[in-house]
mmCIF file of C-alpha atoms in Angstrom:
data_model
loop_
_atom_site.group_PDB
_atom_site.id
_atom_site.type_symbol
_atom_site.label_atom_id
_atom_site.label_comp_id
_atom_site.label_asym_id
_atom_site.label_seq_id
_atom_site.Cartn_x
_atom_site.Cartn_y
_atom_site.Cartn_z
ATOM 1 C CA UNK X 17 -10.606 -18.274 -13.038
ATOM 2 C CA UNK X 18 -8.533 -15.960 -10.835
ATOM 3 C CA UNK X 19 -8.628 -12.213 -11.295
ATOM 4 C CA UNK X 20 -5.356 -10.434 -12.041
ATOM 5 C CA UNK X 21 -4.619 -7.438 -9.844
ATOM 6 C CA UNK X 22 -2.881 -4.402 -11.256
ATOM 7 C CA UNK X 23 -0.043 -3.025 -9.135
ATOM 8 C CA UNK X 24 -1.246 -0.193 -6.921
ATOM 9 C CA UNK X 25 0.539 2.406 -4.817
ATOM 10 C CA UNK X 26 2.463 0.935 -1.871
ATOM 11 C CA UNK X 27 1.142 3.489 0.619
ATOM 12 C CA UNK X 28 -1.748 2.337 2.830
ATOM 13 C CA UNK X 29 -5.149 3.526 1.651
ATOM 14 C CA UNK X 30 -4.024 4.535 -1.841
ATOM 15 C CA UNK X 31 -5.198 2.363 -4.717
ATOM 16 C CA UNK X 32 -3.749 4.389 -7.606
ATOM 17 C CA UNK X 33 -2.270 2.114 -10.294
ATOM 18 C CA UNK X 34 1.536 2.173 -10.598
ATOM 19 C CA UNK X 35 4.098 0.465 -12.821
ATOM 20 C CA UNK X 36 5.216 -2.230 -10.367
ATOM 21 C CA UNK X 37 4.360 -3.568 -6.912
ATOM 22 C CA UNK X 38 6.260 -1.542 -4.325
ATOM 23 C CA UNK X 39 6.131 1.713 -6.307
ATOM 24 C CA UNK X 40 4.520 4.856 -4.880
ATOM 25 C CA UNK X 41 2.227 6.939 -7.099
ATOM 26 C CA UNK X 42 3.067 10.510 -8.112
ATOM 27 C CA UNK X 43 0.163 11.878 -6.058
ATOM 28 C CA UNK X 44 1.471 10.300 -2.849
ATOM 29 C CA UNK X 45 5.009 11.461 -3.606
ATOM 30 C CA UNK X 46 3.703 15.021 -4.053
ATOM 31 C CA UNK X 47 1.518 14.839 -0.924
ATOM 32 C CA UNK X 48 4.169 13.291 1.334
ATOM 33 C CA UNK X 49 7.142 15.241 -0.002
ATOM 34 C CA UNK X 50 10.295 14.728 2.077
ATOM 35 C CA UNK X 51 8.604 12.134 4.300
ATOM 36 C CA UNK X 52 9.263 9.620 1.510
ATOM 37 C CA UNK X 53 12.812 8.700 0.597
ATOM 38 C CA UNK X 54 13.876 6.611 -2.379
ATOM 39 C CA UNK X 55 16.125 3.740 -1.302
ATOM 40 C CA UNK X 56 17.257 1.890 -4.437
ATOM 41 C CA UNK X 57 18.947 -0.876 -2.410
ATOM 42 C CA UNK X 58 16.077 -1.300 0.041
ATOM 43 C CA UNK X 59 13.376 -3.944 0.286
ATOM 44 C CA UNK X 60 10.548 -3.493 -2.242
ATOM 45 C CA UNK X 61 7.228 -4.390 -0.627
ATOM 46 C CA UNK X 62 5.489 -7.239 -2.421
ATOM 47 C CA UNK X 63 1.842 -7.693 -3.338
ATOM 48 C CA UNK X 64 1.523 -10.381 -0.646
ATOM 49 C CA UNK X 65 2.967 -8.037 2.004
ATOM 50 C CA UNK X 66 0.635 -5.215 0.933
ATOM 51 C CA UNK X 67 -2.373 -7.570 1.037
ATOM 52 C CA UNK X 68 -1.410 -8.862 4.515
ATOM 53 C CA UNK X 69 -0.884 -5.326 5.841
ATOM 54 C CA UNK X 70 -4.238 -4.188 4.481
ATOM 55 C CA UNK X 71 -6.060 -7.234 5.923
ATOM 56 C CA UNK X 72 -4.540 -6.562 9.360
ATOM 57 C CA UNK X 73 -5.523 -2.887 9.176
ATOM 58 C CA UNK X 74 -9.086 -3.737 8.115
ATOM 59 C CA UNK X 75 -9.345 -6.224 10.998
ATOM 60 C CA UNK X 76 -8.138 -3.567 13.468
ATOM 61 C CA UNK X 77 -10.717 -1.069 12.162
ATOM 62 C CA UNK X 78 -13.455 -3.701 12.442
ATOM 63 C CA UNK X 79 -12.432 -4.450 16.034
ATOM 64 C CA UNK X 80 -12.506 -0.737 16.903
ATOM 65 C CA UNK X 81 -16.019 -0.530 15.481
ATOM 66 C CA UNK X 82 -17.183 -3.382 17.714
ATOM 67 C CA UNK X 83 -15.544 -1.876 20.838
ATOM 68 C CA UNK X 84 -16.782 1.716 20.489
#
C-alpha cells in the first residue's frame, strides 16, 4: 500500500503543509517578503519536480560530506 503525501511548501527545506502542491506557506511568505512574487500565469511546481529537486540537493550534500 502506498503512502499518500500531503502537499507541502514549495520552498526548499520547508515541509509545512499547504493547500496544493506548488503553494508557499504563510511562514515562508512572511520570511521572504518581496523576494517572492505571485505569478498567476506561471508554472506551478509539481510534487514530482519538488521530489526530484530535493533528491538532487540531498545527493549534493552527501557528496560534500564525503569530500570534506
